[in-house]
mmCIF file of C-alpha atoms and ligand atoms in Angstrom:
data_model
loop_
_atom_site.group_PDB
_atom_site.id
_atom_site.type_symbol
_atom_site.label_atom_id
_atom_site.label_comp_id
_atom_site.label_asym_id
_atom_site.label_seq_id
_atom_site.Cartn_x
_atom_site.Cartn_y
_atom_site.Cartn_z
ATOM 1 C CA MET O 1 -27.290 -10.631 -11.069
ATOM 2 C CA ILE O 2 -24.107 -12.240 -9.502
ATOM 3 C CA SER O 3 -22.708 -12.013 -6.026
ATOM 4 C CA LEU O 4 -19.755 -9.622 -5.318
ATOM 5 C CA GLU O 5 -17.332 -12.502 -4.895
ATOM 6 C CA ALA O 6 -18.395 -14.033 -8.179
ATOM 7 C CA ALA O 7 -17.808 -10.601 -9.812
ATOM 8 C CA GLN O 8 -14.509 -10.207 -8.188
ATOM 9 C CA GLU O 9 -13.435 -13.672 -9.293
ATOM 10 C CA ARG O 10 -14.504 -13.145 -13.042
ATOM 11 C CA ILE O 11 -12.682 -9.859 -13.147
ATOM 12 C CA LEU O 12 -9.451 -11.185 -11.648
ATOM 13 C CA ALA O 13 -9.618 -14.304 -13.919
ATOM 14 C CA ALA O 14 -9.491 -11.937 -16.775
ATOM 15 C CA ILE O 15 -6.261 -10.144 -15.731
ATOM 16 C CA GLU O 16 -2.608 -10.939 -16.213
ATOM 17 C CA PRO O 17 -0.158 -8.533 -14.613
ATOM 18 C CA LEU O 18 1.353 -5.948 -16.933
ATOM 19 C CA PRO O 19 4.977 -6.422 -18.070
ATOM 20 C CA ALA O 20 7.427 -5.560 -15.240
ATOM 21 C CA GLU O 21 9.862 -2.747 -15.452
ATOM 22 C CA GLU O 22 13.273 -2.077 -14.085
ATOM 23 C CA ILE O 23 13.156 0.834 -11.762
ATOM 24 C CA HIS O 24 15.518 2.503 -9.204
ATOM 25 C CA VAL O 25 14.490 2.121 -5.598
ATOM 26 C CA ARG O 26 14.281 5.908 -5.321
ATOM 27 C CA ASP O 27 11.396 5.956 -7.663
ATOM 28 C CA ALA O 28 9.799 2.696 -6.570
ATOM 29 C CA LEU O 29 7.603 3.829 -3.658
ATOM 30 C CA GLY O 30 4.104 2.091 -3.916
ATOM 31 C CA LEU O 31 5.058 -0.304 -6.771
ATOM 32 C CA TYR O 32 4.883 -4.153 -6.282
ATOM 33 C CA LEU O 33 7.814 -6.387 -6.853
ATOM 34 C CA ALA O 34 7.684 -8.690 -9.990
ATOM 35 C CA ALA O 35 10.083 -11.143 -8.509
ATOM 36 C CA PRO O 36 11.521 -12.022 -5.061
ATOM 37 C CA ILE O 37 14.734 -10.400 -4.105
ATOM 38 C CA HIS O 38 17.377 -12.145 -2.227
ATOM 39 C CA SER O 39 20.225 -10.553 -0.214
ATOM 40 C CA PRO O 40 23.507 -10.255 -2.207
ATOM 41 C CA VAL O 41 25.387 -9.620 1.088
ATOM 42 C CA ASP O 42 25.593 -10.417 4.795
ATOM 43 C CA LEU O 43 24.067 -7.597 6.963
ATOM 44 C CA PRO O 44 25.917 -6.315 8.804
ATOM 45 C CA PRO O 45 28.807 -7.108 6.359
ATOM 46 C CA ALA O 46 31.266 -7.440 9.290
ATOM 47 C CA ASP O 47 31.411 -7.769 13.033
ATOM 48 C CA ASN O 48 31.141 -4.287 14.454
ATOM 49 C CA SER O 49 30.507 -2.346 17.674
ATOM 50 C CA ALA O 50 26.997 -1.412 18.764
ATOM 51 C CA VAL O 51 28.334 1.423 20.961
ATOM 52 C CA ASP O 52 31.059 4.039 21.440
ATOM 53 C CA GLY O 53 33.563 2.443 23.780
ATOM 54 C CA TYR O 54 36.513 0.186 23.946
ATOM 55 C CA ALA O 55 37.116 -3.174 22.156
ATOM 56 C CA MET O 56 38.848 -5.891 24.195
ATOM 57 C CA ARG O 57 39.066 -9.499 25.061
ATOM 58 C CA ALA O 58 36.401 -10.555 27.406
ATOM 59 C CA ALA O 59 38.683 -13.071 28.998
ATOM 60 C CA ASP O 60 40.974 -10.272 30.081
ATOM 61 C CA VAL O 61 38.312 -8.660 32.454
ATOM 62 C CA ALA O 62 36.581 -11.900 33.529
ATOM 63 C CA SER O 63 37.723 -11.210 37.076
ATOM 64 C CA ALA O 64 37.166 -7.364 37.180
ATOM 65 C CA THR O 65 35.201 -5.931 40.123
ATOM 66 C CA THR O 66 34.929 -2.508 41.613
ATOM 67 C CA GLU O 67 37.418 -3.477 44.401
ATOM 68 C CA HIS O 68 39.843 -5.033 41.939
ATOM 69 C CA PRO O 69 39.593 -3.190 38.698
ATOM 70 C CA ILE O 70 41.614 -4.316 35.696
ATOM 71 C CA SER O 71 43.723 -2.023 33.745
ATOM 72 C CA LEU O 72 44.210 -2.386 29.949
ATOM 73 C CA ARG O 73 46.654 -0.866 27.654
ATOM 74 C CA LEU O 74 45.124 1.429 25.014
ATOM 75 C CA SER O 75 46.651 0.188 21.815
ATOM 76 C CA GLY O 76 44.693 1.785 18.834
ATOM 77 C CA GLN O 77 41.538 3.479 17.658
ATOM 78 C CA THR O 78 38.986 2.340 14.995
ATOM 79 C CA GLN O 79 36.025 4.387 13.670
ATOM 80 C CA ALA O 80 33.148 3.651 11.512
ATOM 81 C CA GLY O 81 34.013 3.484 7.762
ATOM 82 C CA SER O 82 37.641 2.684 8.298
ATOM 83 C CA LEU O 83 39.464 -0.667 8.498
ATOM 84 C CA SER O 84 40.197 -1.810 11.979
ATOM 85 C CA ALA O 85 43.493 -0.920 13.470
ATOM 86 C CA GLY O 86 45.347 -4.035 13.661
ATOM 87 C CA CYS O 87 44.957 -6.561 16.473
ATOM 88 C CA VAL O 88 43.852 -6.229 20.132
ATOM 89 C CA GLU O 89 46.561 -8.241 22.094
ATOM 90 C CA ALA O 90 45.966 -9.924 25.391
ATOM 91 C CA GLY O 91 45.960 -6.959 28.060
ATOM 92 C CA ALA O 92 45.183 -4.389 25.595
ATOM 93 C CA CYS O 93 42.076 -2.561 24.221
ATOM 94 C CA ALA O 94 41.233 -0.249 21.329
ATOM 95 C CA ARG O 95 38.953 2.860 21.336
ATOM 96 C CA ILE O 96 35.947 2.101 18.946
ATOM 97 C CA PHE O 97 33.022 4.004 17.774
ATOM 98 C CA THR O 98 29.464 2.807 16.846
ATOM 99 C CA GLY O 99 29.493 0.875 13.633
ATOM 100 C CA ALA O 100 33.211 0.476 13.508
ATOM 101 C CA MET O 101 34.560 -2.963 12.490
ATOM 102 C CA LEU O 102 35.630 -4.953 15.485
ATOM 103 C CA PRO O 103 39.416 -5.312 15.590
ATOM 104 C CA ARG O 104 40.907 -8.777 15.394
ATOM 105 C CA GLY O 105 41.475 -10.282 18.825
ATOM 106 C CA ALA O 106 38.727 -8.328 20.425
ATOM 107 C CA ASP O 107 35.547 -10.205 21.137
ATOM 108 C CA ALA O 108 33.675 -7.601 23.179
ATOM 109 C CA VAL O 109 33.063 -3.836 23.741
ATOM 110 C CA VAL O 110 32.473 -1.920 26.793
ATOM 111 C CA MET O 111 30.682 1.322 26.764
ATOM 112 C CA GLN O 112 32.822 4.344 27.428
ATOM 113 C CA GLU O 113 30.339 5.353 30.093
ATOM 114 C CA ASP O 114 31.451 2.106 31.959
ATOM 115 C CA VAL O 115 35.295 2.711 32.003
ATOM 116 C CA GLN O 116 37.586 5.025 33.872
ATOM 117 C CA CYS O 117 40.496 6.834 32.341
ATOM 118 C CA ALA O 118 43.084 8.355 34.492
ATOM 119 C CA PRO O 119 44.142 11.698 33.169
ATOM 120 C CA ALA O 120 47.695 11.034 34.351
ATOM 121 C CA GLN O 121 47.715 7.734 32.599
ATOM 122 C CA PRO O 122 46.125 8.400 29.035
ATOM 123 C CA ALA O 123 47.256 5.096 27.636
ATOM 124 C CA GLU O 124 45.490 3.041 30.289
ATOM 125 C CA VAL O 125 41.714 2.158 30.569
ATOM 126 C CA ILE O 126 40.302 0.855 33.864
ATOM 127 C CA ILE O 127 37.602 -1.730 33.880
ATOM 128 C CA SER O 128 35.709 -2.410 37.044
ATOM 129 C CA GLU O 129 33.033 -4.862 35.815
ATOM 130 C CA VAL O 130 32.957 -8.130 33.926
ATOM 131 C CA VAL O 131 32.302 -7.865 30.256
ATOM 132 C CA LYS O 132 30.665 -10.927 28.584
ATOM 133 C CA PRO O 133 31.982 -12.186 25.215
ATOM 134 C CA LEU O 134 30.127 -10.476 22.328
ATOM 135 C CA GLU O 135 28.753 -7.834 24.612
ATOM 136 C CA ASN O 136 28.014 -4.771 22.439
ATOM 137 C CA VAL O 137 29.082 -6.586 19.331
ATOM 138 C CA ARG O 138 26.881 -6.862 16.194
ATOM 139 C CA LEU O 139 27.844 -10.039 14.454
ATOM 140 C CA ARG O 140 28.293 -10.318 10.596
ATOM 141 C CA GLY O 141 25.137 -11.648 9.137
ATOM 142 C CA GLU O 142 23.032 -11.569 12.372
ATOM 143 C CA ASP O 143 20.383 -9.274 10.694
ATOM 144 C CA ILE O 144 20.293 -10.871 7.253
ATOM 145 C CA ARG O 145 22.284 -13.790 5.733
ATOM 146 C CA GLU O 146 23.586 -13.548 2.300
ATOM 147 C CA ASN O 147 20.832 -15.178 0.027
ATOM 148 C CA ALA O 148 18.150 -14.750 2.538
ATOM 149 C CA LEU O 149 14.689 -13.547 1.191
ATOM 150 C CA LEU O 150 14.452 -9.729 1.499
ATOM 151 C CA ALA O 151 11.034 -9.440 -0.138
ATOM 152 C CA GLY O 152 8.619 -11.685 -2.076
ATOM 153 C CA ALA O 153 7.058 -11.246 -5.390
ATOM 154 C CA GLY O 154 3.883 -9.135 -5.314
ATOM 155 C CA GLU O 155 4.941 -7.328 -2.036
ATOM 156 C CA GLU O 156 4.567 -3.565 -2.056
ATOM 157 C CA LEU O 157 7.514 -1.327 -1.938
ATOM 158 C CA THR O 158 6.901 0.596 1.304
ATOM 159 C CA ALA O 159 9.263 3.119 2.723
ATOM 160 C CA GLN O 160 10.422 0.494 5.072
ATOM 161 C CA ARG O 161 10.930 -2.255 2.555
ATOM 162 C CA LEU O 162 12.848 0.150 0.236
ATOM 163 C CA SER O 163 15.200 1.029 3.111
ATOM 164 C CA LEU O 164 15.709 -2.711 3.618
ATOM 165 C CA LEU O 165 16.571 -3.166 -0.052
ATOM 166 C CA ALA O 166 18.925 -0.162 -0.113
ATOM 167 C CA GLY O 167 20.688 -1.406 2.959
ATOM 168 C CA ALA O 168 21.490 -4.626 1.192
ATOM 169 C CA GLY O 169 22.978 -2.624 -1.560
ATOM 170 C CA ILE O 170 19.958 -3.046 -4.122
ATOM 171 C CA ALA O 171 19.712 -0.062 -6.360
ATOM 172 C CA VAL O 172 17.342 -1.435 -9.152
ATOM 173 C CA VAL O 173 14.294 -3.651 -8.765
ATOM 174 C CA GLN O 174 11.882 -5.247 -11.206
ATOM 175 C CA ALA O 175 8.333 -3.932 -10.420
ATOM 176 C CA GLY O 176 4.879 -4.120 -12.075
ATOM 177 C CA ARG O 177 4.048 -1.078 -14.379
ATOM 178 C CA ARG O 178 1.443 1.275 -13.221
ATOM 179 C CA PRO O 179 -1.754 1.040 -15.437
ATOM 180 C CA MET O 180 -3.215 3.971 -17.124
ATOM 181 C CA ALA O 181 -6.859 4.407 -16.095
ATOM 182 C CA GLY O 182 -9.005 6.417 -18.375
ATOM 183 C CA LEU O 183 -12.013 8.133 -16.663
ATOM 184 C CA LEU O 184 -15.142 8.985 -18.538
ATOM 185 C CA ALA O 185 -18.332 10.499 -17.243
ATOM 186 C CA THR O 186 -21.416 10.255 -19.217
ATOM 187 C CA GLY O 187 -24.561 12.495 -18.931
ATOM 188 C CA ASP O 188 -26.150 15.496 -20.495
ATOM 189 C CA GLU O 189 -26.784 16.891 -17.184
ATOM 190 C CA LEU O 190 -23.110 17.032 -16.219
ATOM 191 C CA CYS O 191 -21.227 20.390 -15.679
ATOM 192 C CA GLU O 192 -17.525 20.873 -14.944
ATOM 193 C CA ALA O 193 -16.759 22.207 -11.462
ATOM 194 C CA GLY O 194 -15.499 25.657 -11.538
ATOM 195 C CA ARG O 195 -18.245 26.891 -13.985
ATOM 196 C CA ALA O 196 -21.522 28.550 -13.568
ATOM 197 C CA LEU O 197 -24.245 25.864 -13.134
ATOM 198 C CA PRO O 198 -26.864 26.225 -15.651
ATOM 199 C CA PRO O 199 -30.423 25.296 -14.710
ATOM 200 C CA GLY O 200 -31.272 21.677 -14.924
ATOM 201 C CA MET O 201 -27.614 20.644 -14.510
ATOM 202 C CA ILE O 202 -25.584 19.186 -11.764
ATOM 203 C CA TYR O 203 -21.729 19.412 -11.102
ATOM 204 C CA GLU O 204 -19.873 16.237 -12.228
ATOM 205 C CA SER O 205 -17.986 14.614 -9.407
ATOM 206 C CA ASN O 206 -17.222 11.060 -10.198
ATOM 207 C CA ARG O 207 -14.044 11.568 -12.272
ATOM 208 C CA ILE O 208 -12.495 13.525 -9.517
ATOM 209 C CA GLY O 209 -13.280 10.913 -6.815
ATOM 210 C CA LEU O 210 -12.531 7.999 -9.068
ATOM 211 C CA SER O 211 -9.116 9.385 -10.286
ATOM 212 C CA ALA O 212 -8.227 9.848 -6.611
ATOM 213 C CA LEU O 213 -9.144 6.149 -5.925
ATOM 214 C CA ALA O 214 -7.290 5.057 -9.008
ATOM 215 C CA ARG O 215 -4.292 6.846 -7.779
ATOM 216 C CA GLU O 216 -4.499 5.379 -4.331
ATOM 217 C CA ALA O 217 -4.563 1.938 -6.117
ATOM 218 C CA GLY O 218 -1.336 2.762 -7.908
ATOM 219 C CA ALA O 219 -2.886 3.554 -11.274
ATOM 220 C CA ILE O 220 -2.251 6.664 -13.347
ATOM 221 C CA PRO O 221 -5.611 8.338 -13.786
ATOM 222 C CA LYS O 222 -6.344 10.222 -16.929
ATOM 223 C CA ILE O 223 -9.480 12.304 -16.898
ATOM 224 C CA TYR O 224 -11.351 12.621 -20.300
ATOM 225 C CA PRO O 225 -13.890 15.338 -21.149
ATOM 226 C CA LEU O 226 -17.510 14.851 -20.334
ATOM 227 C CA VAL O 227 -19.583 12.652 -22.741
ATOM 228 C CA ALA O 228 -23.073 13.523 -23.682
ATOM 229 C CA ASP O 229 -25.823 10.920 -23.692
ATOM 230 C CA ASP O 230 -25.317 10.082 -27.426
ATOM 231 C CA LEU O 231 -24.461 6.740 -28.980
ATOM 232 C CA VAL O 232 -22.003 7.974 -31.475
ATOM 233 C CA LEU O 233 -20.247 10.406 -29.076
ATOM 234 C CA THR O 234 -20.013 7.655 -26.432
ATOM 235 C CA LYS O 235 -18.391 5.284 -28.902
ATOM 236 C CA GLN O 236 -15.853 7.908 -29.915
ATOM 237 C CA ALA O 237 -15.029 8.714 -26.314
ATOM 238 C CA LEU O 238 -14.633 4.951 -25.533
ATOM 239 C CA GLN O 239 -12.517 4.382 -28.691
ATOM 240 C CA THR O 240 -10.047 7.044 -27.800
ATOM 241 C CA ALA O 241 -9.829 6.025 -24.132
ATOM 242 C CA PHE O 242 -9.156 2.478 -25.069
ATOM 243 C CA GLN O 243 -6.493 3.403 -27.445
ATOM 244 C CA GLU O 244 -4.541 5.457 -24.698
ATOM 245 C CA CYS O 245 -5.286 3.443 -21.549
ATOM 246 C CA ASP O 246 -5.027 -0.021 -19.916
ATOM 247 C CA VAL O 247 -8.313 0.217 -18.226
ATOM 248 C CA VAL O 248 -11.330 2.357 -18.940
ATOM 249 C CA VAL O 249 -13.774 3.476 -16.281
ATOM 250 C CA THR O 250 -16.961 5.092 -17.160
ATOM 251 C CA SER O 251 -19.780 6.430 -14.807
ATOM 252 C CA GLY O 252 -23.391 6.813 -15.574
ATOM 253 C CA GLY O 253 -25.243 5.514 -18.529
ATOM 254 C CA VAL O 254 -25.018 1.925 -17.590
ATOM 255 C CA SER O 255 -28.480 1.465 -16.374
ATOM 256 C CA VAL O 256 -31.788 0.501 -18.195
ATOM 257 C CA GLY O 257 -32.741 4.135 -19.177
ATOM 258 C CA GLU O 258 -33.125 5.083 -22.833
ATOM 259 C CA MET O 259 -30.174 7.396 -22.401
ATOM 260 C CA ASP O 260 -27.852 4.701 -21.120
ATOM 261 C CA TRP O 261 -25.541 4.236 -23.988
ATOM 262 C CA VAL O 262 -22.409 2.709 -22.433
ATOM 263 C CA LYS O 263 -22.967 -0.998 -22.942
ATOM 264 C CA GLN O 264 -24.270 -0.650 -26.561
ATOM 265 C CA ALA O 265 -21.335 1.794 -27.417
ATOM 266 C CA PHE O 266 -18.956 -0.741 -25.992
ATOM 267 C CA ALA O 267 -20.437 -3.615 -27.892
ATOM 268 C CA GLU O 268 -20.324 -1.571 -31.183
ATOM 269 C CA ILE O 269 -16.712 -0.885 -30.911
ATOM 270 C CA GLY O 270 -15.862 -4.474 -30.373
ATOM 271 C CA GLY O 271 -15.983 -4.840 -26.598
ATOM 272 C CA GLN O 272 -17.042 -8.052 -24.840
ATOM 273 C CA LEU O 273 -19.414 -7.589 -21.988
ATOM 274 C CA ASP O 274 -18.510 -10.221 -19.301
ATOM 275 C CA PHE O 275 -21.426 -9.632 -16.789
ATOM 276 C CA TRP O 276 -23.691 -6.704 -15.756
ATOM 277 C CA THR O 277 -25.363 -6.114 -12.396
ATOM 278 C CA VAL O 278 -23.948 -7.223 -9.094
ATOM 279 C CA ALA O 279 -25.954 -8.063 -5.913
ATOM 280 C CA ILE O 280 -24.802 -5.153 -3.739
ATOM 281 C CA LYS O 281 -25.963 -1.899 -2.521
ATOM 282 C CA PRO O 282 -24.942 0.816 -3.494
ATOM 283 C CA GLY O 283 -24.160 -0.207 -6.905
ATOM 284 C CA LYS O 284 -26.310 -2.708 -8.711
ATOM 285 C CA PRO O 285 -25.783 -1.669 -12.253
ATOM 286 C CA PHE O 286 -22.130 -2.317 -12.973
ATOM 287 C CA ALA O 287 -20.709 -3.695 -16.285
ATOM 288 C CA PHE O 288 -17.540 -5.426 -16.721
ATOM 289 C CA GLY O 289 -16.116 -6.142 -20.156
ATOM 290 C CA ARG O 290 -12.929 -6.751 -22.150
ATOM 291 C CA ARG O 291 -11.681 -5.329 -25.307
ATOM 292 C CA GLY O 292 -8.396 -6.533 -26.793
ATOM 293 C CA GLY O 293 -6.631 -7.272 -23.422
ATOM 294 C CA LYS O 294 -7.977 -4.073 -21.855
ATOM 295 C CA LEU O 295 -10.786 -3.719 -19.329
ATOM 296 C CA LEU O 296 -13.941 -1.756 -19.131
ATOM 297 C CA PHE O 297 -15.507 -0.948 -15.783
ATOM 298 C CA GLY O 298 -18.845 0.544 -16.440
ATOM 299 C CA LEU O 299 -19.852 2.035 -13.143
ATOM 300 C CA PRO O 300 -23.338 3.449 -12.113
ATOM 301 C CA GLY O 301 -23.661 7.183 -12.100
ATOM 302 C CA ASN O 302 -24.803 7.871 -8.659
ATOM 303 C CA PRO O 303 -21.657 9.120 -6.787
ATOM 304 C CA VAL O 304 -21.826 6.702 -3.804
ATOM 305 C CA SER O 305 -22.430 3.815 -6.188
ATOM 306 C CA ALA O 306 -19.653 4.891 -8.541
ATOM 307 C CA LEU O 307 -17.026 5.039 -5.798
ATOM 308 C CA VAL O 308 -18.102 2.070 -3.807
ATOM 309 C CA THR O 309 -18.219 -0.277 -6.993
ATOM 310 C CA PHE O 310 -14.801 1.135 -8.040
ATOM 311 C CA PHE O 311 -13.365 0.378 -4.657
ATOM 312 C CA LEU O 312 -14.771 -3.174 -4.354
ATOM 313 C CA LEU O 313 -14.344 -4.276 -7.976
ATOM 314 C CA ALA O 314 -11.940 -2.046 -9.992
ATOM 315 C CA ARG O 315 -9.374 -1.482 -7.181
ATOM 316 C CA PRO O 316 -8.437 -5.167 -6.977
ATOM 317 C CA ALA O 317 -8.087 -5.243 -10.716
ATOM 318 C CA LEU O 318 -5.652 -2.387 -10.867
ATOM 319 C CA LEU O 319 -3.665 -3.954 -8.092
ATOM 320 C CA ARG O 320 -3.666 -7.270 -10.007
ATOM 321 C CA LEU O 321 -2.472 -5.455 -13.108
ATOM 322 C CA GLN O 322 0.567 -4.187 -11.015
ATOM 323 C CA GLY O 323 1.293 -7.567 -9.671
ATOM 324 C CA ALA O 324 0.262 -6.992 -6.196
ATOM 325 C CA ARG O 325 -0.304 -10.022 -4.033
ATOM 326 C CA GLU O 326 -2.745 -8.599 -1.637
ATOM 327 C CA LEU O 327 -5.880 -7.431 -3.367
ATOM 328 C CA ARG O 328 -8.140 -6.943 -0.369
ATOM 329 C CA PRO O 329 -8.670 -3.541 1.043
ATOM 330 C CA PRO O 330 -7.026 -2.734 4.476
ATOM 331 C CA ALA O 331 -9.504 -3.536 7.253
ATOM 332 C CA SER O 332 -9.673 -2.343 10.909
ATOM 333 C CA TRP O 333 -11.803 -3.622 13.653
ATOM 334 C CA GLY O 334 -13.938 -1.181 15.542
ATOM 335 C CA THR O 335 -16.902 -0.999 17.892
ATOM 336 C CA LEU O 336 -20.408 0.287 16.825
ATOM 337 C CA ALA O 337 -21.043 3.511 18.792
ATOM 338 C CA GLY O 338 -24.813 3.086 17.988
ATOM 339 C CA PRO O 339 -27.003 0.330 16.531
ATOM 340 C CA LEU O 340 -26.514 -0.224 12.780
ATOM 341 C CA GLY O 341 -29.416 -1.798 10.745
ATOM 342 C CA TYR O 342 -30.596 -1.697 7.197
ATOM 343 C CA ARG O 343 -33.762 -2.837 5.554
ATOM 344 C CA GLY O 344 -33.058 -3.578 1.882
ATOM 345 C CA GLU O 345 -33.189 -6.303 -0.598
ATOM 346 C CA ARG O 346 -29.330 -6.543 -1.224
ATOM 347 C CA ARG O 347 -26.165 -6.773 0.729
ATOM 348 C CA HIS O 348 -25.268 -3.416 1.958
ATOM 349 C CA PHE O 349 -21.882 -1.532 2.010
ATOM 350 C CA VAL O 350 -22.660 1.055 4.729
ATOM 351 C CA LEU O 351 -20.664 4.463 4.729
ATOM 352 C CA VAL O 352 -19.080 4.745 8.197
ATOM 353 C CA VAL O 353 -16.688 6.923 10.132
ATOM 354 C CA LEU O 354 -14.135 4.968 12.109
ATOM 355 C CA ASP O 355 -12.524 7.379 14.688
ATOM 356 C CA ALA O 356 -9.021 7.183 16.157
ATOM 357 C CA GLY O 357 -10.395 5.521 19.191
ATOM 358 C CA GLY O 358 -11.868 2.664 17.386
ATOM 359 C CA GLN O 359 -15.644 3.803 17.491
ATOM 360 C CA VAL O 360 -17.630 3.266 14.360
ATOM 361 C CA LYS O 361 -20.552 5.463 13.364
ATOM 362 C CA SER O 362 -22.851 5.542 10.487
ATOM 363 C CA ALA O 363 -21.619 8.390 8.293
ATOM 364 C CA GLY O 364 -25.390 9.467 7.851
ATOM 365 C CA SER O 365 -27.897 8.925 5.068
ATOM 366 C CA GLN O 366 -26.985 5.984 2.922
ATOM 367 C CA ALA O 367 -28.840 7.219 -0.180
ATOM 368 C CA SER O 368 -26.476 6.553 -3.147
ATOM 369 C CA HIS O 369 -27.068 9.976 -4.685
ATOM 370 C CA ASN O 370 -26.122 11.851 -1.411
ATOM 371 C CA LEU O 371 -22.627 13.296 -1.313
ATOM 372 C CA SER O 372 -22.531 14.397 2.371
ATOM 373 C CA SER O 373 -22.312 10.966 3.996
ATOM 374 C CA MET O 374 -19.574 9.941 1.550
ATOM 375 C CA GLY O 375 -17.703 13.081 1.989
ATOM 376 C CA ARG O 376 -17.396 12.152 5.617
ATOM 377 C CA ALA O 377 -16.893 8.517 5.519
ATOM 378 C CA ASN O 378 -13.554 6.916 5.910
ATOM 379 C CA GLY O 379 -14.733 3.294 5.619
ATOM 380 C CA LEU O 380 -17.328 0.793 4.610
ATOM 381 C CA VAL O 381 -19.077 -1.871 6.808
ATOM 382 C CA ASP O 382 -20.179 -5.063 4.784
ATOM 383 C CA MET O 383 -23.692 -5.835 6.051
ATOM 384 C CA PRO O 384 -25.483 -9.059 5.092
ATOM 385 C CA LEU O 385 -29.000 -8.851 4.013
ATOM 386 C CA GLY O 386 -31.335 -8.096 7.039
ATOM 387 C CA ALA O 387 -28.464 -7.694 9.493
ATOM 388 C CA ARG O 388 -29.406 -5.513 12.566
ATOM 389 C CA TRP O 389 -26.383 -4.931 14.906
ATOM 390 C CA PRO O 390 -26.683 -3.375 18.470
ATOM 391 C CA ALA O 391 -24.237 -0.742 19.771
ATOM 392 C CA GLY O 392 -21.062 -2.353 20.945
ATOM 393 C CA THR O 393 -20.949 -4.932 18.036
ATOM 394 C CA ARG O 394 -17.417 -5.429 16.766
ATOM 395 C CA VAL O 395 -17.403 -4.688 13.036
ATOM 396 C CA ALA O 396 -14.634 -5.000 10.461
ATOM 397 C CA VAL O 397 -14.285 -1.621 8.655
ATOM 398 C CA LEU O 398 -12.864 -1.658 5.050
ATOM 399 C CA ARG O 399 -10.644 1.550 5.019
ATOM 400 C CA TRP O 400 -10.819 3.428 1.801
ATOM 401 C CA ASN O 401 -8.680 6.214 2.820
HETATM 402 P P1 AMP W 1 -27.159 7.288 -14.584
HETATM 403 O O1 AMP W 1 -26.344 6.059 -14.020
HETATM 404 O O2 AMP W 1 -26.501 7.835 -15.719
HETATM 405 O O3 AMP W 1 -28.619 7.018 -14.763
HETATM 406 O O4 AMP W 1 -27.065 8.376 -13.360
HETATM 407 C C1 AMP W 1 -27.606 8.130 -12.139
HETATM 408 C C2 AMP W 1 -27.618 9.377 -11.365
HETATM 409 O O5 AMP W 1 -26.217 9.782 -11.082
HETATM 410 C C3 AMP W 1 -28.319 10.622 -12.078
HETATM 411 O O6 AMP W 1 -29.082 11.405 -11.099
HETATM 412 C C4 AMP W 1 -27.116 11.311 -12.497
HETATM 413 O O7 AMP W 1 -27.285 12.792 -12.658
HETATM 414 C C5 AMP W 1 -26.006 11.029 -11.572
HETATM 415 N N1 AMP W 1 -24.684 11.174 -12.202
HETATM 416 C C6 AMP W 1 -24.401 10.517 -13.271
HETATM 417 N N2 AMP W 1 -22.937 10.710 -13.580
HETATM 418 C C7 AMP W 1 -22.531 11.522 -12.528
HETATM 419 C C8 AMP W 1 -21.353 12.067 -12.240
HETATM 420 N N3 AMP W 1 -20.343 11.932 -13.159
HETATM 421 N N4 AMP W 1 -21.188 13.051 -11.223
HETATM 422 C C9 AMP W 1 -22.249 13.275 -10.501
HETATM 423 N N5 AMP W 1 -23.450 12.699 -10.588
HETATM 424 C C10 AMP W 1 -23.581 11.886 -11.611
HETATM 425 MG MG1 MG W 2 -26.908 9.253 -17.146
#
């Protein structure tokens, strides 16, 4: 039995990111950059106005006061998207709109709310306050300089980051390919949801939960038909999944029972088992192996164990395959609403509910076959062996949705 960290390290050591692909930014949400991107342009590309108003020379109005206002001659107009209308001479100003290029000669803009225009003198603008040089001016390159780093390799393409890239004129990026994750469930007792449940059977739930977690980890899940507890059928199912997918995830049949065929079937189709059993609860029986550059995650059958081991061990692997830099799950700090303790012989990942106010509660029974607590839980708390924490303890919650 190995520690969770040792298991994670061994898995990640076995993985190279999949080859990167060129992809348009409009299709790149949630992918990971394969290489850093530098800005091909200055942003903003030119000095421009931050407001609707009048562009002028600050020196012309350096002595303006309410008692002694200064009148400027209106000499032109410039709007966003057009080239600036010539040059603002001394004693003159130009009408300007937000985002429009600053005309030559001008070095400041006064907001239109701060000037007076006499209806009888439409060509004159009256300023009664000092305007500082560069007031309401956005300078070329003040946001981003040409060649500055926009995003690093391994960074996720979020809505915000995609907006930044598009703003710098980047239409196509190199990003890691999404891995195909094949999902198999083994067990003679399993019945597809949506059918009548024969006696002695249970509804199969792991492929659905695991495919959702795989999708959240950026993979493309592929759900395979149920696999009976039979060596030959298990080998056939594994063979097909390994042909079609980058990663194969099985649930059930990985324990020590006579009906647990996954490890043997995997070995018989040429797979190399790397390790088996990890010192965590839920989820001790967990098998990891490799076959021709592809990976097997053999998860325990109990639903909580299956989803927790996937989250802790398969999720980082799927992210690494995509070239992601951050492989840890997002964590939030919260405060225990009640005591949390656990008597067991392994480090425990406790199903919890973290509410919007930062309170953390146990999600209920922590038995690994119970679906109710898992259905409620939005996070996991990593509890060392023998830990007992009183209400009010600050805890890190690994968020799994
Ligand atoms: P196993 O690891 O195959 O011994 O399964 C352990 C427990 O998990 C048994 O009670 C199984 O019935 C249950 N189980 C196994 N696979 C699934 C599944 N895909 N969905 C729901 N329960 C499962
Ligand atoms: Mg089974």
